[in-house]
Coordinates of N, CA and C and ligand atoms in Angstrom, one line a residue:
X1047 N 0.8 -1.2 -0.1 CA -0.2 -0.2 0.2 C 0.8 1.7 0.3
X1048 N 0.4 2.2 -0.7 CA 0.8 3.6 -0.5 C 0.6 4.3 0.6
X1049 N 1.4 5.4 1.4 CA 1.0 5.4 3.0 C 0.7 7.5 2.8
X1050 N 0.9 7.9 1.6 CA 1.5 9.5 1.6 C -0.4 9.9 0.6
X1051 N -0.8 8.9 0.7 CA -2.7 8.7 0.2 C -3.6 10.6 0.2
X1052 N -3.5 11.1 1.9 CA -3.9 11.1 2.5 C -3.8 13.0 2.3
X1053 N -2.9 13.7 1.4 CA -2.3 14.2 1.8 C -3.3 15.7 1.4
X1054 N -4.2 15.6 0.7 CA -4.7 16.7 0.0 C -6.3 16.7 1.0
X1055 N -6.0 15.5 2.0 CA -7.5 15.2 2.7 C -8.0 16.4 4.2
X1056 N -7.0 17.4 4.2 CA -7.3 18.6 5.0 C -8.1 19.7 4.9
X1057 N -7.1 20.0 3.7 CA -7.3 21.2 2.8 C -9.2 20.9 2.7
X1058 N -9.2 19.9 1.6 CA -10.8 19.5 0.8 C -11.5 19.4 2.0
X1059 N -11.6 19.3 3.2 CA -12.3 19.0 4.0 C -12.6 20.3 4.6
X1060 N -11.4 21.7 4.6 CA -11.8 22.4 4.9 C -12.8 23.6 3.8
X1061 N -12.3 23.6 2.7 CA -13.1 24.0 1.9 C -14.8 23.9 2.3
X1062 N -14.7 22.2 2.5 CA -16.5 21.9 2.0 C -16.9 22.3 3.5
X1063 N -15.8 22.8 4.3 CA -16.8 22.9 5.7 C -16.9 24.5 5.6
X1064 N -16.3 24.9 5.1 CA -16.2 26.6 5.0 C -17.5 27.0 4.3
X1065 N -17.8 25.9 3.0 CA -18.8 26.1 2.2 C -20.4 26.0 3.0
X1066 N -20.3 24.5 3.7 CA -21.0 24.8 4.3 C -21.5 25.9 4.9
X1067 N -20.7 26.1 6.2 CA -20.6 27.7 7.0 C -21.6 28.7 6.5
X1068 N -20.9 28.9 4.9 CA -21.0 30.2 4.4 C -22.6 30.1 4.0
X1069 N -23.3 28.9 3.5 CA -24.6 28.5 3.1 C -25.4 28.5 4.3
X1070 N -24.6 28.5 5.0 CA -25.8 28.6 6.6 C -26.0 29.6 7.1
X1071 N -25.2 30.7 6.7 CA -24.5 31.9 6.7 C -25.9 33.5 6.2
X1072 N -25.9 32.7 4.8 CA -26.5 33.3 3.7 C -28.1 32.6 3.9
X1073 N -28.8 31.4 5.0 CA -29.8 31.6 5.1 C -30.4 30.6 6.1
X1074 N -30.4 31.9 6.3 CA -30.5 31.8 8.7 C -32.1 31.5 9.1
X1075 N -32.7 31.1 7.6 CA -34.4 30.9 8.0 C -34.9 28.8 7.7
X1076 N -33.1 28.5 7.3 CA -33.3 27.5 6.5 C -34.0 26.3 7.8
X1077 N -34.2 25.3 6.9 CA -35.4 23.7 7.5 C -33.7 23.3 7.5
X1078 N -34.0 22.6 9.1 CA -33.1 20.9 9.3 C -33.1 20.7 7.8
X1079 N -34.4 19.9 6.7 CA -33.8 19.6 5.5 C -33.1 20.0 4.8
X1080 N -33.6 21.3 4.9 CA -32.6 22.7 4.2 C -31.1 22.1 4.3
X1081 N -30.7 22.1 5.7 CA -29.4 22.3 6.0 C -28.9 20.5 5.1
X1082 N -30.0 19.7 5.6 CA -29.3 18.6 5.5 C -28.8 19.0 4.4
X1083 N -29.8 19.0 3.4 CA -29.3 19.2 2.0 C -27.9 19.7 1.5
X1084 N -28.2 21.1 2.1 CA -26.9 21.5 1.7 C -25.5 21.0 2.4
X1085 N -25.7 20.5 3.4 CA -24.6 19.5 3.3 C -24.0 19.0 2.0
X1086 N -25.0 17.8 1.7 CA -24.8 17.2 0.7 C -24.0 17.2 -0.6
X1087 N -24.1 18.2 -0.7 CA -22.8 18.8 -2.3 C -21.8 18.7 -1.7
X1088 N -21.3 19.9 -1.0 CA -20.1 19.3 -0.7 C -19.1 18.4 -0.3
X1089 N -19.6 17.7 0.8 CA -19.5 15.9 1.5 C -19.4 15.5 1.3
X1090 N -20.7 15.5 -0.3 CA -21.0 14.5 -1.3 C -18.7 14.8 -2.5
X1091 N -18.7 15.4 -2.8 CA -17.5 16.1 -3.3 C -16.2 15.7 -2.7
X1092 N -16.2 15.8 -0.7 CA -15.4 15.6 0.2 C -15.1 14.2 -0.8
X1093 N -15.9 13.7 -0.4 CA -16.2 11.8 -0.3 C -16.1 11.3 -1.4
X1094 N -16.1 11.5 -2.6 CA -15.5 11.3 -4.1 C -14.1 11.3 -3.9
X1095 N -13.8 12.6 -3.1 CA -12.8 12.4 -3.8 C -11.1 11.5 -2.8
X1096 N -12.0 11.5 -1.6 CA -11.8 10.6 -0.3 C -11.6 9.2 -0.5
X1097 N -12.5 8.9 -2.0 CA -12.9 7.8 -2.6 C -12.1 6.9 -3.2
X1098 N -11.1 8.1 -4.6 CA -10.5 8.4 -5.1 C -9.1 8.1 -4.8
X1099 N -9.2 8.2 -4.0 CA -7.3 8.5 -3.2 C -7.3 7.0 -2.8
X1100 N -8.5 6.7 -1.7 CA -8.6 5.4 -1.1 C -8.4 4.1 -1.6
X1101 N -9.2 4.1 -3.8 CA -8.6 3.5 -4.2 C -8.3 3.1 -4.6
X1102 N -7.1 4.4 -4.9 CA -5.8 4.4 -6.0 C -4.3 4.1 -4.7
X1103 N -5.2 3.9 -3.5 CA -3.8 3.7 -2.4 C -3.0 2.5 -2.6
X1104 N -4.0 1.2 -3.0 CA -3.2 0.0 -3.5 C -2.3 0.2 -4.3
X1105 N -1.0 -0.6 -4.9 CA 0.2 -0.1 -5.3 C -1.1 -1.8 -6.6
X1106 N -1.3 -2.7 -6.0 CA -1.6 -3.6 -7.8 C -2.9 -3.1 -8.1
X1107 N -3.4 -1.3 -8.7 CA -3.5 -0.8 -9.0 C -2.8 -0.1 -10.1
X1108 N -1.2 0.1 -10.2 CA -0.4 0.3 -11.3 C 0.7 -0.7 -11.5
X1109 N 1.1 -1.3 -12.4 CA 2.0 -2.2 -12.1 C 2.8 -2.0 -13.9
X1110 N 4.0 -2.7 -13.6 CA 4.5 -2.5 -15.4 C 5.1 -4.0 -15.4
X1111 N 5.7 -4.2 -16.4 CA 6.7 -5.2 -16.5 C 7.7 -5.4 -15.8
X1112 N 8.7 -4.6 -15.6 CA 9.4 -4.5 -14.1 C 9.0 -4.6 -12.8
X1113 N 7.9 -4.7 -12.9 CA 7.2 -4.9 -11.2 C 8.0 -6.0 -10.7
X1114 N 8.1 -6.3 -9.6 CA 8.4 -7.5 -9.2 C 7.7 -8.7 -8.8
X1115 N 6.3 -7.7 -8.8 CA 4.7 -8.8 -7.9 C 4.0 -8.6 -8.6
X1116 N 3.2 -8.9 -9.6 CA 3.1 -8.3 -10.4 C 1.7 -9.2 -10.3
X1117 N -0.2 -8.2 -10.8 CA -0.9 -9.2 -9.7 C -1.1 -10.8 -10.9
X1118 N -2.6 -11.1 -9.8 CA -2.8 -12.2 -10.8 C -4.2 -12.6 -10.9
X1119 N -4.1 -13.6 -12.4 CA -5.3 -14.1 -13.1 C -6.2 -14.6 -12.2
X1120 N -7.3 -13.8 -11.7 CA -8.7 -14.2 -11.1 C -9.0 -15.6 -11.7
X1121 N -9.0 -15.8 -13.0 CA -9.6 -17.5 -13.3 C -8.0 -18.7 -13.1
X1122 N -6.9 -18.4 -13.7 CA -6.3 -19.3 -14.0 C -4.9 -18.8 -13.1
X1123 N -4.5 -18.1 -12.1 CA -3.3 -17.5 -11.6 C -2.1 -17.4 -12.1
X1124 N -2.3 -16.6 -13.3 CA -1.2 -17.0 -14.4 C -0.8 -14.9 -13.7
X1125 N 0.4 -14.8 -13.9 CA 0.8 -12.8 -13.9 C 0.4 -12.3 -14.6
X1126 N -0.2 -11.8 -14.6 CA -0.8 -10.8 -15.5 C 0.0 -9.8 -16.6
X1127 N 0.2 -9.2 -17.3 CA 0.8 -8.5 -18.1 C 0.3 -7.0 -18.6
X1128 N 0.6 -5.6 -17.9 CA 0.1 -4.2 -18.6 C -0.2 -4.4 -19.7
X1129 N -1.6 -3.8 -20.1 CA -2.1 -3.3 -20.9 C -1.8 -1.5 -21.9
X1130 N -1.1 -1.0 -20.0 CA -1.2 0.5 -20.1 C -2.4 1.2 -19.2
X1131 N -2.1 2.6 -18.7 CA -3.3 3.1 -17.8 C -4.4 3.1 -18.4
X1132 N -5.4 3.4 -18.0 CA -6.4 3.7 -18.5 C -7.2 5.0 -17.1
X1133 N -7.9 5.2 -17.6 CA -9.3 6.1 -16.7 C -10.5 5.2 -16.6
X1134 N -10.6 5.2 -15.1 CA -11.9 4.3 -15.3 C -12.8 5.2 -14.5
X1135 N -14.3 5.5 -15.7 CA -14.6 6.5 -14.6 C -16.0 5.9 -14.1
X1136 N -16.2 6.2 -12.6 CA -17.6 6.1 -12.5 C -18.5 6.5 -12.3
X1137 N -19.7 6.9 -11.2 CA -20.1 7.5 -10.4 C -20.8 7.3 -8.6
X1138 N -20.8 8.0 -8.1 CA -21.2 7.2 -6.5 C -22.1 8.6 -5.9
X1139 N -22.6 8.7 -4.6 CA -23.7 8.7 -3.7 C -23.5 10.3 -4.5
X1140 N -24.8 10.6 -5.1 CA -24.6 12.3 -4.4 C -24.7 13.1 -6.0
X1141 N -24.2 11.9 -7.3 CA -23.9 12.4 -8.6 C -22.4 13.1 -9.1
X1142 N -21.5 12.3 -7.6 CA -20.7 12.6 -8.1 C -19.6 11.7 -9.1
X1143 N -18.7 12.2 -9.7 CA -17.6 11.2 -10.7 C -16.3 10.9 -10.2
X1144 N -16.3 9.4 -10.4 CA -14.7 9.4 -9.8 C -14.1 8.9 -10.7
X1145 N -12.7 9.2 -11.6 CA -12.0 9.0 -12.7 C -11.1 8.1 -11.6
X1146 N -10.8 7.6 -11.8 CA -9.3 6.3 -11.6 C -8.7 5.8 -12.4
X1147 N -7.6 6.4 -12.3 CA -5.9 5.9 -13.0 C -5.6 4.7 -12.6
X1148 N -6.1 3.5 -13.5 CA -5.3 2.1 -13.6 C -4.8 1.2 -14.7
X1149 N -4.1 0.6 -13.7 CA -3.4 -0.3 -15.5 C -3.9 -1.5 -15.5
X1150 N -4.4 -1.3 -16.9 CA -5.5 -2.1 -17.8 C -4.8 -3.4 -17.7
X1151 N -5.3 -4.5 -17.6 CA -4.1 -6.0 -18.0 C -4.6 -7.2 -18.3
X1152 N -4.1 -7.9 -19.3 CA -5.0 -8.9 -19.3 C -3.7 -10.3 -19.1
X1153 N -4.2 -11.0 -19.7 CA -3.8 -13.0 -19.2 C -3.2 -13.1 -20.1
X1154 N -2.2 -13.6 -19.5 CA -1.4 -14.5 -21.6 C -1.9 -15.8 -21.5
X1155 N -2.7 -16.3 -20.6 CA -2.8 -17.6 -20.8 C -4.3 -18.3 -21.1
X1156 N -5.3 -17.3 -20.3 CA -6.7 -17.7 -21.1 C -6.9 -16.3 -21.4
X1157 N -6.2 -15.0 -21.9 CA -6.6 -14.2 -22.3 C -8.3 -12.8 -22.4
X1158 N -8.1 -13.4 -20.4 CA -9.6 -12.3 -19.3 C -8.3 -10.7 -19.8
X1159 N -9.0 -9.6 -19.4 CA -8.7 -8.4 -19.7 C -9.8 -8.3 -18.1
X1160 N -9.3 -7.1 -18.0 CA -9.6 -6.7 -16.5 C -8.7 -5.6 -15.8
X1161 N -9.5 -4.8 -14.6 CA -9.4 -3.7 -13.8 C -8.3 -4.7 -12.8
X1162 N -7.2 -4.9 -12.2 CA -7.1 -5.7 -11.4 C -7.3 -5.6 -10.0
X1163 N -8.6 -6.3 -9.0 CA -8.7 -5.4 -8.1 C -7.6 -5.4 -7.0
X1164 N -7.8 -4.6 -5.7 CA -7.1 -3.8 -4.5 C -6.9 -3.0 -4.7
Ligands
LIG2457 ZN1 -5.6 -16.2 -17.3

């Protein structure tokens, strides 16, 4: 695992909290329900950035032919071959986009193509 993947979290957290505070100051009569909804945007963005960083913390998401221990095929346990970096885009809660940089891989034995998990 990488260990320094949380470097920008404090700053992102402060930005999200500042945004929520400013929203509250300009909506003094907001209901509890409206306040809850106003939290979802900034915290949803923070959640998505943290999810990206957590997903990419695993060394298994990036490898090439020089990597000592390459991920193995889930079907036949053969070491996988890198087919280069690809951006995988997904959508998560609160309609937030995730962009994950991962190595796409294929298996030289059975021909399976996959993003190695982990
Ligand atoms: Zn295989």
